[in-house]
Amino acid sequence: MNRVVMAISVVCILIVTSLVLPGKSYACSCALQTDPIKAVEQSKAVFSGKVLAIEPKVLDINGILDHKIAVHFDVEKSWKGMNETQAIVLTNLGEPSCGYTFGQGESYLVFAYDYDFKGNMLQTSSCSLTKKLTNATSELSKMGQGVEPIENVSLKGKMDTMAYTNKWSLLKAIYHRLVRYHLLEFVQVAVILVIGAGLLMIRARRKW
């Protein structure tokens, strides 16, 4: 009986551990687009602008908390999809996850695409042609002059309200990680426990 209990315990521990521990992370790997014309075609927005603010944010995406870096830009020129004078672009945390490292007060040529979970938000990465404007001479010579944005906006308020501050965030994160997206695993654990309990009862009756 001790062997049966031990085997059931080991299986349950392995399954629960796989649910609780975060997924394995991998180094950034991507195929960098080298043709700026094609990069413009593949991007949702392409613009040059000066960084006004860089802030870490936690976004609530249908109960899943997504950690990002939000970069607030003063837009200077646009080549595609950017008619407003300011923009907010998301990127991942750190270069290992393909995040692009921006500098406060620096000007950049930004190639942005749709954020995976919200189509009205932009993101970029180190896999794009995004780079400091001073290093983008070759790209600019092929892309042309660009146009100045015509719609004056201020996105400081949006930057200030992007952080997820709900006091129930930890409980929601636990619920979504352990229950909503891992229901099958919990069913498997329940089945193993039921089978184990049944085997223990059978062995106990035989001893009687």
XYZ file of N, CA and C in Angstrom:
624
model
N 0.830 -1.200 0.000
C 0.000 0.000 0.000
C 0.873 1.262 0.000
N 2.000 1.199 0.723
C 2.888 2.346 0.786
C 3.402 2.739 -0.593
N 3.669 1.714 -1.436
C 4.150 1.997 -2.786
C 3.081 2.696 -3.616
N 1.824 2.268 -3.452
C 0.728 2.891 -4.201
C 0.574 4.351 -3.796
N 0.587 4.597 -2.496
C 0.464 5.971 -1.991
C 1.612 6.833 -2.487
N 2.819 6.287 -2.460
C 3.995 7.043 -2.911
C 3.890 7.388 -4.390
N 3.455 6.423 -5.202
C 3.344 6.656 -6.646
C 2.310 7.732 -6.941
N 1.164 7.664 -6.263
C 0.115 8.666 -6.465
C 0.611 10.042 -6.044
N 1.324 10.092 -4.942
C 1.840 11.371 -4.443
C 2.816 11.994 -5.426
N 3.701 11.175 -5.979
C 4.695 11.679 -6.927
C 4.013 12.238 -8.176
N 3.025 11.524 -8.710
C 2.318 11.971 -9.908
C 1.609 13.289 -9.646
N 0.942 13.388 -8.489
C 0.217 14.616 -8.147
C 1.171 15.794 -7.995
N 2.299 15.557 -7.357
C 3.283 16.626 -7.176
C 3.804 17.130 -8.512
N 4.090 16.212 -9.430
C 4.588 16.594 -10.750
C 3.575 17.426 -11.515
N 2.309 17.019 -11.461
C 1.275 17.749 -12.193
C 1.053 19.129 -11.600
N 0.944 19.207 -10.277
C 0.725 20.493 -9.629
C 1.912 21.425 -9.854
N 3.115 20.884 -9.796
C 4.307 21.700 -10.034
C 4.306 22.289 -11.435
N 3.881 21.510 -12.412
C 3.837 22.007 -13.793
C 2.824 23.123 -13.959
N 1.795 23.145 -13.088
C 0.789 24.191 -13.171
C 1.258 25.472 -12.511
N 1.934 25.332 -11.394
C 2.287 26.496 -10.592
C 3.507 27.218 -11.113
N 4.546 26.463 -11.474
C 5.779 27.088 -11.914
C 5.597 27.754 -13.263
N 6.251 28.892 -13.489
C 6.147 29.578 -14.773
C 6.756 28.762 -15.891
N 6.283 29.043 -17.125
C 6.788 28.305 -18.270
C 8.254 28.585 -18.509
N 8.912 27.710 -19.184
C 10.327 27.851 -19.478
C 10.531 28.999 -20.437
N 11.511 29.838 -20.169
C 11.777 30.987 -21.018
C 12.894 30.665 -21.999
N 12.818 31.270 -23.148
C 13.798 31.021 -24.193
C 14.437 32.345 -24.621
N 15.654 32.267 -25.099
C 16.334 33.463 -25.571
C 15.648 33.965 -26.833
N 15.771 35.262 -27.063
C 15.144 35.870 -28.231
C 15.751 35.293 -29.513
N 14.888 34.907 -30.415
C 15.339 34.381 -31.704
C 14.379 34.885 -32.777
N 14.907 35.590 -33.762
C 14.034 36.117 -34.806
C 14.836 36.371 -36.073
N 14.105 36.466 -37.168
C 14.723 36.782 -38.447
C 14.500 38.268 -38.712
N 15.559 39.065 -38.622
C 15.449 40.511 -38.765
C 15.220 40.891 -40.225
N 14.162 41.677 -40.455
C 13.875 42.184 -41.790
C 14.906 43.263 -42.134
N 15.548 43.152 -43.283
C 16.603 44.099 -43.657
C 16.162 45.106 -44.710
N 15.051 44.854 -45.382
C 14.553 45.756 -46.414
C 13.542 46.715 -45.794
N 13.873 48.008 -45.687
C 12.956 48.951 -45.037
C 11.623 49.111 -45.765
N 11.622 48.981 -47.074
C 10.374 49.104 -47.828
C 9.422 47.969 -47.463
N 9.928 46.737 -47.405
C 9.100 45.604 -47.003
C 8.702 45.723 -45.538
N 9.614 46.253 -44.725
C 9.316 46.427 -43.307
C 8.161 47.404 -43.117
N 8.126 48.450 -43.937
C 7.015 49.398 -43.882
C 5.713 48.700 -44.259
N 5.751 47.895 -45.305
C 4.556 47.176 -45.754
C 4.027 46.235 -44.674
N 4.942 45.608 -43.926
C 4.549 44.621 -42.928
C 4.159 45.248 -41.584
N 4.452 46.517 -41.398
C 4.178 47.191 -40.131
C 2.804 47.845 -40.152
N 2.254 48.055 -38.965
C 0.996 48.796 -38.858
C 1.262 50.294 -38.831
N 2.369 50.680 -38.199
C 2.730 52.092 -38.130
C 4.244 52.238 -38.188
N 4.692 53.253 -38.902
C 6.123 53.563 -38.984
C 6.269 55.068 -38.806
N 7.073 55.464 -37.845
C 7.230 56.893 -37.569
C 8.577 57.152 -36.903
N 8.953 58.417 -36.890
C 10.116 58.838 -36.119
C 9.613 59.717 -34.988
N 10.282 59.639 -33.835
C 9.818 60.432 -32.713
C 10.783 60.408 -31.548
N 10.599 61.362 -30.655
C 11.434 61.503 -29.466
C 10.735 60.890 -28.260
N 11.490 60.145 -27.453
C 10.933 59.480 -26.280
C 10.668 60.499 -25.174
N 9.398 60.566 -24.750
C 9.004 61.465 -23.675
C 9.027 60.764 -22.320
N 8.673 59.472 -22.314
C 8.619 58.726 -21.051
C 8.741 57.237 -21.329
N 9.336 56.536 -20.370
C 9.476 55.073 -20.437
C 9.028 54.516 -19.089
N 7.969 53.706 -19.093
C 7.421 53.221 -17.833
C 7.035 51.744 -17.932
N 7.361 50.949 -16.904
C 6.874 49.563 -16.866
C 5.381 49.553 -16.569
N 4.647 48.671 -17.240
C 3.202 48.589 -17.056
C 2.784 47.128 -16.895
N 1.663 46.923 -16.217
C 1.058 45.598 -16.113
C -0.334 45.700 -16.716
N -0.543 45.067 -17.859
C -1.812 45.152 -18.568
C -2.704 43.969 -18.210
N -3.987 44.244 -18.027
C -4.963 43.194 -17.743
C -5.606 42.786 -19.062
N -5.223 41.620 -19.573
C -5.753 41.125 -20.842
C -6.679 39.949 -20.547
N -7.972 40.263 -20.378
C -8.969 39.233 -20.069
C -8.565 38.390 -18.866
N -8.067 39.058 -17.847
C -7.695 38.351 -16.621
C -6.264 37.872 -16.571
N -5.564 37.931 -17.688
C -4.154 37.560 -17.728
C -3.321 38.834 -17.599
N -2.368 38.834 -16.686
C -1.544 40.010 -16.467
C -0.297 39.943 -17.347
N -0.126 40.947 -18.199
C 0.974 40.973 -19.149
C 1.903 42.145 -18.818
N 3.155 41.834 -18.493
C 4.127 42.866 -18.124
C 4.809 43.412 -19.383
N 4.760 44.715 -19.543
C 5.332 45.377 -20.710
C 6.055 46.661 -20.300
N 6.839 47.175 -21.238
C 7.399 48.511 -21.118
C 6.634 49.403 -22.086
N 6.059 50.495 -21.584
C 5.334 51.437 -22.436
C 6.219 52.640 -22.707
N 6.334 53.005 -23.976
C 7.192 54.120 -24.384
C 6.322 55.195 -25.022
N 6.382 56.387 -24.444
C 5.584 57.523 -24.898
C 6.427 58.374 -25.844
N 5.934 58.565 -27.075
C 6.690 59.284 -28.102
C 6.028 60.604 -28.483
N 6.864 61.574 -28.790
C 6.448 62.780 -29.498
C 6.769 62.529 -30.970
N 5.738 62.329 -31.776
C 5.930 61.916 -33.171
C 6.374 63.103 -34.031
N 7.415 62.896 -34.818
C 7.957 63.953 -35.667
C 7.576 63.750 -37.134
N 7.786 62.551 -37.646
C 7.433 62.236 -39.032
C 6.755 60.867 -39.087
N 5.881 60.695 -40.096
C 5.175 59.424 -40.245
C 5.326 58.902 -41.669
N 5.522 57.594 -41.767
C 5.583 56.936 -43.069
C 4.397 56.000 -43.272
N 3.751 55.644 -42.168
C 2.577 54.775 -42.289
C 1.795 54.757 -40.968
N 0.480 54.893 -41.073
C -0.421 54.627 -39.955
C -0.297 55.509 -38.738
N 0.317 56.666 -38.836
C 0.468 57.516 -37.654
C 0.136 58.958 -38.031
N -1.101 59.381 -37.709
C -1.529 60.745 -37.995
C -1.511 61.635 -36.757
N -1.268 61.036 -35.569
C -1.305 61.788 -34.321
C 0.092 62.251 -33.919
N 0.133 63.323 -33.141
C 1.410 63.929 -32.747
C 2.099 63.184 -31.600
N 1.391 62.258 -30.968
C 1.983 61.432 -29.915
C 1.574 59.979 -30.108
N 2.414 59.079 -29.583
C 2.133 57.648 -29.707
C 2.661 56.917 -28.488
N 2.016 55.803 -28.159
C 2.491 54.910 -27.101
C 2.765 53.556 -27.746
N 3.977 53.065 -27.554
C 4.379 51.784 -28.136
C 4.864 50.863 -27.013
N 4.394 49.626 -27.020
C 4.793 48.645 -26.015
C 5.973 47.825 -26.512
N 6.763 47.332 -25.584
C 7.815 46.377 -25.916
C 8.012 45.443 -24.734
N 8.620 44.305 -24.964
C 8.812 43.324 -23.894
C 9.891 43.775 -22.917
N 9.921 43.099 -21.771
C 10.910 43.430 -20.743
C 12.259 42.803 -21.099
N 13.210 43.616 -21.474
C 14.560 43.131 -21.687
C 14.808 42.492 -23.036
N 16.059 42.494 -23.427
C 16.463 41.934 -24.710
C 16.284 40.418 -24.813
N 16.451 39.639 -23.725
C 16.244 38.187 -23.846
C 14.856 37.813 -24.354
N 13.844 38.680 -24.114
C 12.493 38.402 -24.601
C 12.159 39.264 -25.809
N 13.171 39.676 -26.530
C 13.036 40.475 -27.758
C 12.545 41.893 -27.495
N 12.671 42.367 -26.264
C 12.302 43.742 -25.991
C 13.351 44.700 -26.547
N 12.906 45.872 -26.987
C 13.831 46.883 -27.491
C 14.106 47.888 -26.375
N 15.370 48.229 -26.161
C 15.742 49.148 -25.094
C 15.791 50.575 -25.621
N 14.852 51.407 -25.161
C 14.803 52.811 -25.565
C 15.488 53.684 -24.517
N 15.897 54.874 -24.933
C 16.533 55.821 -24.030
C 15.707 57.087 -23.894
N 15.557 57.562 -22.679
C 14.799 58.786 -22.424
C 15.402 59.956 -23.199
N 14.552 60.705 -23.915
C 15.006 61.878 -24.647
C 15.646 61.585 -25.992
N 15.814 60.311 -26.326
C 16.420 59.930 -27.604
C 15.346 59.880 -28.706
N 15.768 60.071 -29.939
C 14.866 59.995 -31.092
C 15.085 58.688 -31.838
N 13.991 58.086 -32.310
C 14.052 56.766 -32.936
C 13.212 56.720 -34.204
N 13.580 55.811 -35.079
C 12.735 55.394 -36.190
C 12.054 54.119 -35.722
N 10.733 54.142 -35.619
C 9.991 53.041 -34.992
C 9.143 52.303 -36.024
N 9.317 50.997 -36.067
C 8.464 50.120 -36.866
C 7.570 49.362 -35.880
N 6.285 49.662 -35.882
C 5.370 49.095 -34.886
C 4.312 48.233 -35.556
N 3.824 47.263 -34.803
C 2.773 46.368 -35.297
C 1.737 46.178 -34.194
N 0.668 45.463 -34.514
C -0.410 45.273 -33.555
C 0.070 44.535 -32.314
N -0.348 45.007 -31.163
C -0.159 44.256 -29.924
C -1.040 43.018 -30.011
N -0.521 41.865 -29.622
C -1.194 40.593 -29.853
C -2.615 40.535 -29.312
N -2.868 41.224 -28.180
C -4.144 41.054 -27.499
C -5.116 42.212 -27.689
N -4.640 43.357 -28.171
C -5.513 44.500 -28.394
C -5.088 45.201 -29.669
N -5.978 45.190 -30.643
C -5.639 45.728 -31.951
C -5.439 47.227 -31.975
N -5.925 47.956 -30.956
C -5.766 49.405 -30.956
C -4.496 49.847 -30.246
N -3.611 48.898 -29.927
C -2.348 49.226 -29.286
C -1.186 48.750 -30.158
N -0.070 49.462 -30.048
C 1.097 49.145 -30.870
C 2.209 48.541 -30.011
N 3.036 47.730 -30.653
C 4.216 47.201 -29.982
C 5.364 47.085 -30.978
N 6.565 47.014 -30.456
C 7.730 46.803 -31.298
C 8.690 45.888 -30.562
N 9.752 45.483 -31.229
C 10.704 44.552 -30.619
C 12.066 44.720 -31.268
N 13.034 44.006 -30.724
C 14.380 44.037 -31.300
C 14.429 43.279 -32.619
N 13.356 42.569 -32.968
C 13.291 41.858 -34.245
C 12.864 42.772 -35.389
N 12.422 43.982 -35.061
C 12.013 44.932 -36.089
C 13.213 45.786 -36.510
N 12.964 46.706 -37.419
C 14.017 47.623 -37.853
C 14.073 48.875 -36.979
N 13.360 48.881 -35.886
C 13.390 50.016 -34.960
C 14.831 50.293 -34.519
N 15.221 51.565 -34.588
C 16.589 51.935 -34.201
C 16.671 53.430 -33.944
N 17.786 53.847 -33.354
C 18.002 55.281 -33.139
C 17.985 56.006 -34.479
N 17.401 57.190 -34.468
C 17.262 57.942 -35.714
C 18.622 58.265 -36.325
N 19.611 58.473 -35.481
C 20.955 58.789 -35.985
C 21.598 57.599 -36.691
N 21.089 56.400 -36.438
C 21.627 55.192 -37.071
C 20.760 54.706 -38.233
N 19.758 55.505 -38.610
C 18.777 55.052 -39.613
C 18.952 55.760 -40.951
N 20.162 56.227 -41.244
C 20.402 56.966 -42.485
C 20.060 56.142 -43.719
N 20.469 54.880 -43.707
C 20.216 54.011 -44.861
C 18.724 53.791 -45.069
N 17.993 53.519 -43.979
C 16.548 53.288 -44.086
C 15.830 54.547 -44.572
N 16.197 55.706 -44.031
C 15.532 56.957 -44.396
C 15.780 57.326 -45.857
N 16.953 57.002 -46.365
C 17.259 57.317 -47.760
C 16.381 56.522 -48.713
N 15.957 55.335 -48.287
C 15.090 54.493 -49.122
C 13.613 54.779 -48.903
N 13.261 55.237 -47.704
C 11.855 55.449 -47.362
C 11.347 56.829 -47.757
N 12.247 57.774 -47.935
C 11.816 59.124 -48.272
C 11.653 59.990 -47.035
N 11.039 61.164 -47.206
C 10.979 62.172 -46.158
C 9.923 61.902 -45.087
N 8.847 61.232 -45.426
C 7.767 61.075 -44.474
C 6.935 62.347 -44.383
N 5.859 62.319 -43.605
C 4.987 63.485 -43.457
C 4.799 63.790 -41.977
N 4.488 65.041 -41.681
C 4.248 65.430 -40.302
C 2.825 65.046 -39.890
N 2.638 64.578 -38.651
C 1.295 64.229 -38.186
C 0.415 65.472 -38.093
N -0.881 65.305 -38.297
C -1.774 66.465 -38.378
C -2.767 66.541 -37.210
N -2.876 65.486 -36.430
C -3.846 65.476 -35.324
C -3.118 65.658 -33.992
N -3.340 66.791 -33.355
C -2.681 67.081 -32.080
C -3.372 66.333 -30.935
N -2.610 65.535 -30.214
C -3.153 64.778 -29.086
C -2.150 64.805 -27.933
N -2.650 64.512 -26.739
C -1.793 64.338 -25.567
C -2.139 62.989 -24.948
N -1.151 62.110 -24.845
C -1.384 60.750 -24.349
C -0.817 60.537 -22.952
N -0.465 61.608 -22.259
C 0.069 61.461 -20.911
C -0.950 60.812 -19.975
N -2.217 61.229 -20.103
C -3.267 60.640 -19.276
C -3.407 59.152 -19.516
N -3.291 58.721 -20.775
C -3.374 57.298 -21.093
C -2.205 56.541 -20.499
N -1.016 57.138 -20.543
C 0.162 56.507 -19.925
C -0.056 56.320 -18.427
N -0.630 57.328 -17.776
C -0.828 57.284 -16.328
C -1.839 56.224 -15.911
N -2.791 55.901 -16.778
C -3.856 54.960 -16.408
C -3.636 53.553 -16.961
N -2.513 53.317 -17.629
C -2.291 51.996 -18.219
C -1.924 50.935 -17.193
N -1.325 51.335 -16.069
C -0.896 50.352 -15.062
C -2.102 49.666 -14.445
N -1.995 48.368 -14.225
C -3.074 47.588 -13.633
C -2.885 47.586 -12.126
N -3.809 48.249 -11.400
C -3.642 48.409 -9.956
C -4.747 47.743 -9.151
N -5.547 46.895 -9.773
C -6.635 46.227 -9.063
C -6.083 45.389 -7.911
N -6.649 45.572 -6.708
C -6.141 44.873 -5.529
C -6.355 43.364 -5.590
N -7.239 42.936 -6.487
C -7.501 41.501 -6.624
C -6.643 40.885 -7.728
N -5.653 41.608 -8.209
C -4.867 41.131 -9.349
C -4.185 39.794 -9.074
N -3.645 39.615 -7.849
C -2.946 38.374 -7.534
C -3.904 37.193 -7.551
N -5.096 37.371 -6.961
C -6.087 36.291 -6.949
C -6.560 35.965 -8.365
N -6.740 37.006 -9.184
C -7.160 36.773 -10.564
C -6.087 36.026 -11.340
N -4.841 36.405 -11.106
C -3.738 35.733 -11.805
C -3.673 34.261 -11.408
N -3.841 33.972 -10.116
C -3.817 32.590 -9.646
C -4.981 31.804 -10.256
N -6.170 32.416 -10.260
C -7.347 31.748 -10.828
C -7.133 31.383 -12.292
N -6.661 32.358 -13.074
C -6.504 32.107 -14.511
C -5.368 31.130 -14.798
N -4.293 31.198 -14.015
C -3.166 30.303 -14.270
C -3.457 28.886 -13.820
N -4.167 28.723 -12.682
C -4.355 27.391 -12.116
C -5.685 26.755 -12.478
N -6.671 27.553 -12.825
C -8.007 26.985 -13.048
C -8.469 27.156 -14.488
N -8.649 28.401 -14.906
C -9.273 28.649 -16.202
C -8.545 27.994 -17.360
N -7.215 28.061 -17.349
C -6.450 27.532 -18.475
C -5.791 26.188 -18.176
N -6.146 25.599 -17.032
C -5.561 24.303 -16.686
C -6.613 23.354 -16.117
N -7.838 23.514 -16.600
C -8.924 22.673 -16.099
C -8.661 21.199 -16.380
N -8.130 20.878 -17.561
C -7.854 19.488 -17.919
C -6.878 18.855 -16.940
N -5.843 19.600 -16.565
C -4.866 19.061 -15.633
C -5.490 18.775 -14.271
N -6.387 19.671 -13.831
C -7.058 19.448 -12.554
C -7.953 18.216 -12.616
N -8.598 18.005 -13.753
C -9.423 16.802 -13.927
C -8.547 15.558 -13.844
N -7.362 15.621 -14.450
C -6.436 14.494 -14.403
C -6.016 14.185 -12.971
N -5.733 15.238 -12.200
C -5.365 15.036 -10.801
C -6.513 14.387 -10.042
N -7.739 14.871 -10.293
C -8.908 14.320 -9.601
C -9.097 12.845 -9.938
N -8.921 12.493 -11.229
C -9.068 11.095 -11.645
C -8.027 10.220 -10.962
N -6.780 10.710 -10.903
C -5.713 9.941 -10.250
C -6.024 9.727 -8.775
N -6.526 10.759 -8.121
C -6.860 10.636 -6.705
C -7.983 9.645 -6.477
N -8.991 9.693 -7.360
C -10.115 8.757 -7.229
C -9.647 7.314 -7.438
N -8.832 7.103 -8.480
C -8.316 5.761 -8.740
C -7.448 5.295 -7.579
N -6.608 6.183 -7.065
C -5.754 5.825 -5.937
C -6.560 5.463 -4.703
N -7.601 6.256 -4.431
C -8.452 5.958 -3.282
C -9.144 4.611 -3.447
N -9.577 4.327 -4.694
C -10.222 3.041 -4.954
C -9.270 1.873 -4.737
N -8.036 2.010 -5.187
C -7.054 0.943 -4.994
C -6.761 0.721 -3.507
N -6.684 1.813 -2.774
C -6.431 1.688 -1.337
C -7.583 0.971 -0.635
N -8.815 1.271 -1.037
C -9.975 0.618 -0.424
C -9.994 -0.876 -0.748
N -9.638 -1.213 -2.008
C -9.619 -2.628 -2.401
C -8.587 -3.390 -1.604
N -7.392 -2.800 -1.458
C -6.331 -3.471 -0.683
C -6.732 -3.608 0.785
N -7.390 -2.568 1.297
C -7.817 -2.638 2.699
C -8.850 -3.741 2.919
N -9.781 -3.918 1.991
C -10.808 -4.964 2.111
C -10.196 -6.363 2.018
N -9.182 -6.476 1.158
C -8.543 -7.807 1.034
C -7.857 -8.198 2.334
N -7.300 -7.216 3.016
C -6.632 -7.516 4.288
C -7.639 -7.926 5.352
N -8.862 -7.368 5.248
C -9.878 -7.768 6.202
C -10.277 -9.245 6.009
